[in-house]
XYZ file of N, CA and C in Angstrom:
492
model
N 15.624 -46.972 2.367
C 15.386 -45.491 2.472
C 16.074 -44.773 3.516
N 16.074 -45.509 4.761
C 16.836 -45.126 5.804
C 18.163 -44.852 5.655
N 18.874 -46.097 4.976
C 20.348 -46.137 4.846
C 20.691 -44.891 3.831
N 19.786 -44.723 2.776
C 20.091 -43.701 1.852
C 20.031 -42.408 2.454
N 19.128 -42.122 3.502
C 19.181 -40.807 4.217
C 20.300 -40.690 5.013
N 20.765 -41.795 5.701
C 21.948 -41.639 6.552
C 23.059 -41.341 5.701
N 23.219 -42.056 4.384
C 24.396 -41.714 3.740
C 24.449 -40.409 3.224
N 23.244 -39.860 2.906
C 23.274 -38.312 2.255
C 23.692 -37.385 3.477
N 23.107 -37.713 4.699
C 23.374 -36.976 5.731
C 24.782 -36.984 6.123
N 25.406 -38.092 6.077
C 26.788 -38.209 6.381
C 27.677 -37.523 5.141
N 27.366 -37.637 4.095
C 28.138 -36.906 3.115
C 27.990 -35.465 3.201
N 26.719 -34.928 3.571
C 26.620 -33.566 3.594
C 27.394 -32.920 4.865
N 27.476 -33.732 6.106
C 28.324 -33.326 7.194
C 29.585 -33.239 6.694
N 30.233 -34.232 6.047
C 31.480 -34.268 5.648
C 31.890 -33.012 4.933
N 30.975 -32.711 3.779
C 31.043 -31.506 3.128
C 31.205 -30.289 3.760
N 30.304 -30.188 4.670
C 30.312 -28.958 5.552
C 31.596 -28.954 6.376
N 31.997 -30.029 6.945
C 33.383 -30.024 7.827
C 34.411 -29.613 6.842
N 34.358 -30.091 5.592
C 35.603 -29.780 4.773
C 35.508 -28.438 4.358
N 34.316 -27.703 4.075
C 34.331 -26.496 3.648
C 34.785 -25.362 4.787
N 34.668 -25.665 6.114
C 34.935 -24.658 7.193
C 36.331 -25.101 7.757
N 37.178 -25.852 7.356
C 38.348 -26.180 7.754
C 38.403 -27.225 8.920
N 37.306 -27.601 9.331
C 37.127 -28.699 10.393
C 38.011 -29.947 9.904
N 37.736 -30.302 8.596
C 38.468 -31.554 8.230
C 39.883 -31.508 8.520
N 40.492 -30.430 8.222
C 41.881 -30.333 8.334
C 42.332 -30.500 9.801
N 41.540 -29.794 10.790
C 41.706 -29.836 12.190
C 41.542 -31.481 12.534
N 40.604 -32.122 12.075
C 40.274 -33.371 12.475
C 41.384 -34.409 11.946
N 42.015 -33.944 10.688
C 43.096 -34.776 10.353
C 44.545 -34.519 11.066
N 44.696 -33.404 11.577
C 45.778 -32.971 12.391
C 45.512 -33.520 13.783
N 44.412 -33.813 14.203
C 44.217 -34.364 15.458
C 44.415 -36.002 15.449
N 44.003 -36.462 14.441
C 44.227 -38.043 14.149
C 45.842 -38.401 13.889
N 46.471 -37.336 13.132
C 47.914 -37.434 12.975
C 48.754 -37.354 14.236
N 48.075 -36.373 15.060
C 48.839 -36.140 16.502
C 48.699 -37.407 17.190
N 47.636 -38.137 17.199
C 47.516 -39.154 17.949
C 48.339 -40.467 17.603
N 48.419 -40.589 16.286
C 49.146 -41.586 15.737
C 50.703 -41.410 16.107
N 51.125 -40.253 15.842
C 52.593 -39.854 16.184
C 52.896 -40.047 17.661
N 52.007 -39.504 18.562
C 52.112 -39.739 19.918
C 52.309 -41.209 20.371
N 51.384 -41.946 19.899
C 51.528 -43.481 20.259
C 52.846 -44.084 19.722
N 53.172 -43.547 18.543
C 54.393 -44.288 17.699
C 55.668 -43.750 18.632
N 55.772 -42.415 19.055
C 56.879 -41.744 19.487
C 56.771 -41.625 21.034
N 55.757 -41.725 21.663
C 55.528 -41.550 23.106
C 55.737 -40.290 23.523
N 55.441 -39.391 22.473
C 55.725 -37.892 23.060
C 54.246 -37.211 22.663
N 54.116 -36.154 23.427
C 52.947 -35.279 23.062
C 53.289 -34.423 21.777
N 52.367 -34.493 20.779
C 52.435 -33.757 19.591
C 51.169 -32.915 19.365
N 51.639 -31.589 18.895
C 50.674 -30.621 18.451
C 50.928 -30.175 17.109
N 50.020 -30.545 16.029
C 50.184 -30.167 14.701
C 49.227 -28.728 14.602
N 49.754 -27.819 14.048
C 48.856 -26.537 13.870
C 49.393 -26.010 12.381
N 48.701 -26.506 11.558
C 49.029 -26.156 10.065
C 50.491 -26.826 9.727
N 51.300 -25.733 9.378
C 52.584 -26.252 8.928
C 53.651 -26.540 10.064
N 53.209 -26.066 11.328
C 53.967 -26.164 12.462
C 53.677 -27.582 13.404
N 54.902 -28.110 13.737
C 54.701 -29.415 14.541
C 55.511 -29.134 15.890
N 54.819 -29.337 16.729
C 55.532 -29.070 18.267
C 55.655 -30.825 18.891
N 56.765 -31.087 19.284
C 56.818 -32.169 20.268
C 57.158 -31.883 21.684
N 56.610 -32.595 22.451
C 56.742 -32.304 23.915
C 57.204 -33.619 24.539
N 58.381 -33.545 25.048
C 59.128 -34.804 25.650
C 58.453 -34.977 27.128
N 58.654 -36.114 27.658
C 58.368 -36.480 28.926
C 59.016 -35.403 29.958
N 60.203 -34.973 29.691
C 60.913 -33.918 30.384
C 60.651 -32.598 30.400
N 59.418 -32.364 29.544
C 58.986 -31.162 29.439
C 59.656 -30.228 28.268
N 60.661 -30.729 27.709
C 61.251 -30.102 26.579
C 60.459 -30.004 25.383
N 60.401 -28.910 24.751
C 59.557 -28.686 23.503
C 60.432 -28.531 22.385
N 60.197 -28.858 21.167
C 60.723 -28.683 19.833
C 59.801 -28.265 18.830
N 59.753 -27.256 18.198
C 59.048 -26.986 17.030
C 59.578 -26.931 15.751
N 58.888 -27.572 14.817
C 59.566 -27.526 13.475
C 58.565 -26.868 12.585
N 58.996 -26.237 11.406
C 58.047 -25.825 10.474
C 57.533 -24.388 10.674
N 58.075 -23.738 11.603
C 57.531 -22.153 11.636
C 58.380 -21.325 10.694
N 57.635 -20.365 10.378
C 58.250 -19.247 9.381
C 58.337 -17.844 10.033
N 58.456 -18.085 11.465
C 58.844 -16.978 12.197
C 60.151 -17.162 12.870
N 61.062 -16.167 13.466
C 62.237 -16.082 14.036
C 61.730 -16.603 15.309
N 62.744 -17.858 15.791
C 62.483 -18.406 17.066
C 62.284 -17.587 18.247
N 61.483 -18.007 19.158
C 61.183 -17.053 20.428
C 61.606 -17.745 21.583
N 62.277 -18.918 21.558
C 62.950 -19.644 22.544
C 64.188 -18.829 23.211
N 64.521 -19.467 24.415
C 65.667 -18.744 25.026
C 66.948 -18.661 24.158
N 67.066 -19.871 23.247
C 68.223 -19.736 22.346
C 68.104 -18.780 21.217
N 66.775 -18.690 20.674
C 66.434 -17.647 19.622
C 66.619 -16.276 20.071
N 66.540 -16.068 21.330
C 66.600 -14.658 22.073
C 68.134 -14.096 22.337
N 68.870 -15.215 22.495
C 70.165 -15.064 22.712
C 71.305 -14.558 21.679
N 70.672 -14.880 20.531
C 71.441 -14.536 19.182
C 70.854 -13.329 18.642
N 71.591 -12.419 17.843
C 70.834 -11.200 17.014
C 69.946 -11.772 16.063
N 68.617 -11.216 15.900
C 67.704 -11.693 14.967
C 68.101 -11.123 13.714
N 68.012 -11.969 12.683
C 68.195 -11.586 11.242
C 66.890 -11.089 10.745
N 66.820 -9.826 10.350
C 65.448 -9.258 10.140
C 65.219 -9.163 8.567
N 66.150 -9.503 7.781
C 65.937 -9.334 6.304
C 65.730 -10.709 5.705
N 65.306 -10.727 4.392
C 64.972 -12.023 3.918
C 63.508 -12.668 4.317
N 63.453 -13.797 4.088
C 62.266 -14.638 4.104
C 62.494 -15.878 4.953
N 61.813 -16.007 6.235
C 62.142 -17.176 6.948
C 61.286 -18.277 6.392
N 61.916 -19.439 5.663
C 61.018 -20.353 5.188
C 60.909 -21.626 6.156
N 61.601 -21.759 7.047
C 61.395 -22.941 8.023
C 62.286 -22.596 9.344
N 61.865 -23.204 10.387
C 62.587 -22.776 11.699
C 62.567 -24.050 12.573
N 63.567 -24.442 13.321
C 63.381 -25.421 14.382
C 63.755 -24.516 15.678
N 62.923 -24.813 16.487
C 63.063 -24.075 17.807
C 62.847 -24.925 19.153
N 63.919 -24.752 19.828
C 63.788 -25.267 21.173
C 64.499 -24.654 22.269
N 64.375 -24.842 23.565
C 65.069 -24.157 24.613
C 66.540 -23.913 24.221
N 67.262 -24.956 23.891
C 68.682 -24.676 23.818
C 69.278 -24.766 22.315
N 68.449 -24.851 21.430
C 68.691 -24.961 19.926
C 67.995 -24.237 19.106
N 68.441 -23.605 17.914
C 67.647 -23.005 16.884
C 68.442 -23.294 15.580
N 67.386 -23.398 14.507
C 67.796 -23.625 13.322
C 66.921 -22.752 12.384
N 67.598 -21.857 11.631
C 66.503 -21.148 10.782
C 66.942 -21.121 9.460
N 66.198 -21.293 8.458
C 66.429 -21.183 7.054
C 65.862 -19.939 6.460
N 66.529 -19.112 5.576
C 66.062 -17.826 5.052
C 66.208 -18.024 3.445
N 65.447 -17.324 2.750
C 65.540 -17.216 1.374
C 65.426 -15.729 1.157
N 65.815 -15.439 -0.180
C 65.837 -14.053 -0.602
C 66.687 -13.057 0.312
N 67.756 -13.601 0.585
C 68.651 -12.745 1.541
C 69.692 -12.026 0.692
N 69.634 -10.709 0.652
C 70.570 -9.758 -0.028
C 72.129 -10.090 0.532
N 73.115 -10.096 -0.334
C 74.322 -10.420 0.187
C 74.975 -9.445 1.080
N 74.526 -8.075 0.646
C 75.153 -6.898 1.601
C 74.476 -7.000 3.106
N 73.249 -7.484 3.163
C 72.383 -7.829 4.381
C 73.236 -8.840 5.137
N 73.470 -9.940 4.309
C 74.146 -11.067 4.922
C 75.454 -10.467 5.492
N 76.295 -9.870 4.827
C 77.748 -9.439 5.152
C 77.513 -8.689 6.409
N 76.621 -7.767 6.486
C 76.403 -6.983 7.662
C 76.059 -7.910 9.014
N 75.360 -8.766 8.739
C 75.019 -9.881 9.853
C 76.371 -10.668 10.227
N 76.828 -11.162 9.026
C 78.100 -11.846 9.248
C 79.234 -11.117 10.225
N 79.321 -10.040 10.043
C 80.391 -9.105 10.779
C 79.827 -8.803 12.042
N 78.583 -8.744 12.386
C 78.040 -8.668 13.794
C 78.316 -9.952 14.392
N 77.954 -11.028 13.919
C 78.237 -12.355 14.421
C 79.700 -12.568 14.719
N 80.592 -12.182 13.655
C 81.975 -12.400 13.892
C 82.472 -11.693 15.139
N 81.930 -10.558 15.376
C 82.260 -9.644 16.430
C 82.044 -10.048 17.773
N 80.894 -10.935 17.856
C 80.345 -11.369 19.101
C 80.753 -12.859 19.297
N 80.857 -13.543 18.464
C 81.164 -15.029 18.542
C 82.565 -15.274 18.176
N 83.502 -15.148 18.987
C 85.030 -15.142 18.623
C 85.731 -16.336 19.035
N 85.110 -17.052 20.025
C 85.842 -18.302 20.563
C 85.892 -19.483 19.485
N 86.865 -20.139 19.493
C 86.961 -21.321 18.605
C 86.315 -21.111 17.205
N 86.633 -20.046 16.551
C 85.801 -19.624 15.315
C 86.430 -20.336 14.235
N 85.669 -20.494 13.106
C 86.049 -20.991 11.782
C 85.313 -20.225 10.661
N 86.077 -19.952 9.651
C 85.488 -19.485 8.562
C 85.919 -20.033 7.195
N 84.969 -20.070 6.247
C 85.126 -20.951 5.056
C 84.480 -19.929 3.950
N 85.080 -19.999 2.809
C 84.372 -19.511 1.610
C 84.856 -20.375 0.479
N 83.936 -21.137 -0.009
C 84.044 -21.974 -1.121
C 83.088 -22.124 -2.065
N 83.253 -22.173 -3.317
C 82.246 -22.374 -4.321
C 80.962 -21.667 -4.057
N 81.008 -20.310 -3.851
C 79.914 -19.597 -3.567
C 79.164 -19.749 -2.184
N 79.839 -20.390 -1.303
C 79.228 -20.524 0.129
C 80.137 -19.979 0.971
N 79.437 -18.977 2.005
C 80.259 -18.546 2.914
C 79.832 -18.924 4.187
N 80.647 -19.538 5.087
C 80.195 -20.091 6.307
C 81.224 -19.619 7.567
N 80.558 -19.522 8.673
C 81.044 -19.039 9.901
C 80.639 -19.922 10.944
N 81.467 -20.046 11.971
C 81.014 -20.685 13.314
C 81.950 -20.112 14.301
N 81.284 -19.939 15.548
C 82.106 -19.287 16.648
C 81.259 -19.440 17.771
N 81.983 -19.251 19.001
C 81.178 -19.205 20.192
C 81.530 -17.949 20.901
N 80.770 -17.864 22.052
C 81.129 -16.726 23.048
C 81.331 -17.045 24.448
N 81.661 -16.073 25.379
C 81.842 -16.593 26.770
C 80.676 -17.183 27.544
N 79.525 -17.274 26.941
C 78.438 -17.873 27.646
C 78.260 -19.260 27.217
N 79.116 -19.711 26.259
C 79.097 -21.046 25.696
C 78.075 -21.257 24.554
N 77.630 -20.196 24.006
C 76.584 -20.214 22.876
C 77.630 -20.361 21.691
N 77.181 -21.266 20.721
C 77.884 -21.481 19.516
C 76.792 -21.025 18.250
N 77.205 -20.269 17.493
C 76.478 -19.814 16.293
C 77.192 -20.264 15.061
N 76.403 -20.869 14.204
C 76.963 -21.201 12.925
C 76.029 -20.557 11.635
N 76.793 -19.845 10.706
C 76.094 -19.284 9.636
C 76.567 -19.823 8.200
N 75.699 -20.040 7.252
C 76.092 -20.683 5.962
C 75.234 -19.903 4.858
N 75.841 -19.166 3.928
C 75.203 -18.133 2.967
C 75.528 -18.827 1.617
N 74.595 -19.066 0.683
C 74.841 -19.312 -0.659
C 74.747 -18.021 -1.444
N 75.807 -17.695 -2.100
C 75.682 -16.351 -3.037
C 74.951 -16.668 -4.168
N 74.926 -17.868 -4.706
C 74.095 -18.149 -5.919
C 72.603 -18.133 -5.562
N 72.171 -18.829 -4.541
C 70.776 -18.869 -4.525
C 70.117 -17.881 -3.376
N 71.000 -16.971 -2.752
C 70.682 -16.038 -1.758
C 69.933 -16.580 -0.564
N 70.480 -17.738 -0.182
C 69.707 -18.499 1.045
C 70.670 -18.515 2.173
N 70.232 -18.443 3.375
C 71.046 -18.466 4.597
C 70.465 -19.290 5.666
N 71.424 -20.245 6.200
C 70.918 -20.848 7.514
C 71.616 -20.233 8.595
N 70.805 -20.193 9.609
C 71.401 -19.889 10.935
C 71.264 -20.928 12.158
N 72.379 -21.390 12.702
C 72.181 -22.325 13.920
C 72.914 -21.745 15.079
N 72.030 -22.041 16.266
C 72.574 -21.613 17.464
C 72.395 -22.725 18.439
N 73.403 -23.063 19.189
C 73.271 -24.094 20.305
C 73.732 -23.307 21.702
N 72.996 -23.670 22.677
C 73.216 -23.081 24.026
C 73.982 -24.375 24.792
N 74.798 -23.897 25.785
C 75.322 -25.051 26.693
C 74.248 -25.921 27.363
N 74.364 -27.080 27.636
C 73.255 -27.809 28.417
C 73.577 -27.371 29.762
N 72.415 -27.215 30.602
C 72.376 -26.905 31.839
C 72.836 -28.032 32.699
N 73.829 -27.981 33.745
C 74.167 -28.997 34.458
C 73.257 -29.151 35.784
N 72.906 -30.316 36.050
C 71.858 -30.540 37.007
C 72.509 -30.775 38.474
């Protein structure tokens, strides 16, 4: 009888935890610990977003659906149209994937980037994909790739590494 009571109590607790989101948080914490032990880095999982923090303090976040707010994200013009579906964000690097990007909105952004990042530039238009890469005097390199067929855009930016 005592075992049955304990089993019912445990099942009830699990159902309560699952209904209020605590189960997801518990699963995230368990996953964080496993990844931390495997990779030797501090990991924070928050829904779809995963942040790794290395021993040197460098943070990299994957899975955000917001424009990156890191130093690198602030150094390039924000693309305010379309829908951000995924972003990688760190101090010196950003990668943003967008969908539902109108071609005219892309072309305006493309021209803005081309006018600001003119060093070692490269342009390509091939089978419905428009690409551009260029740098500026600060050493920031920006790359764009737009698919006219599925109206998706990827934006990458890399900052020069700080010399110590």
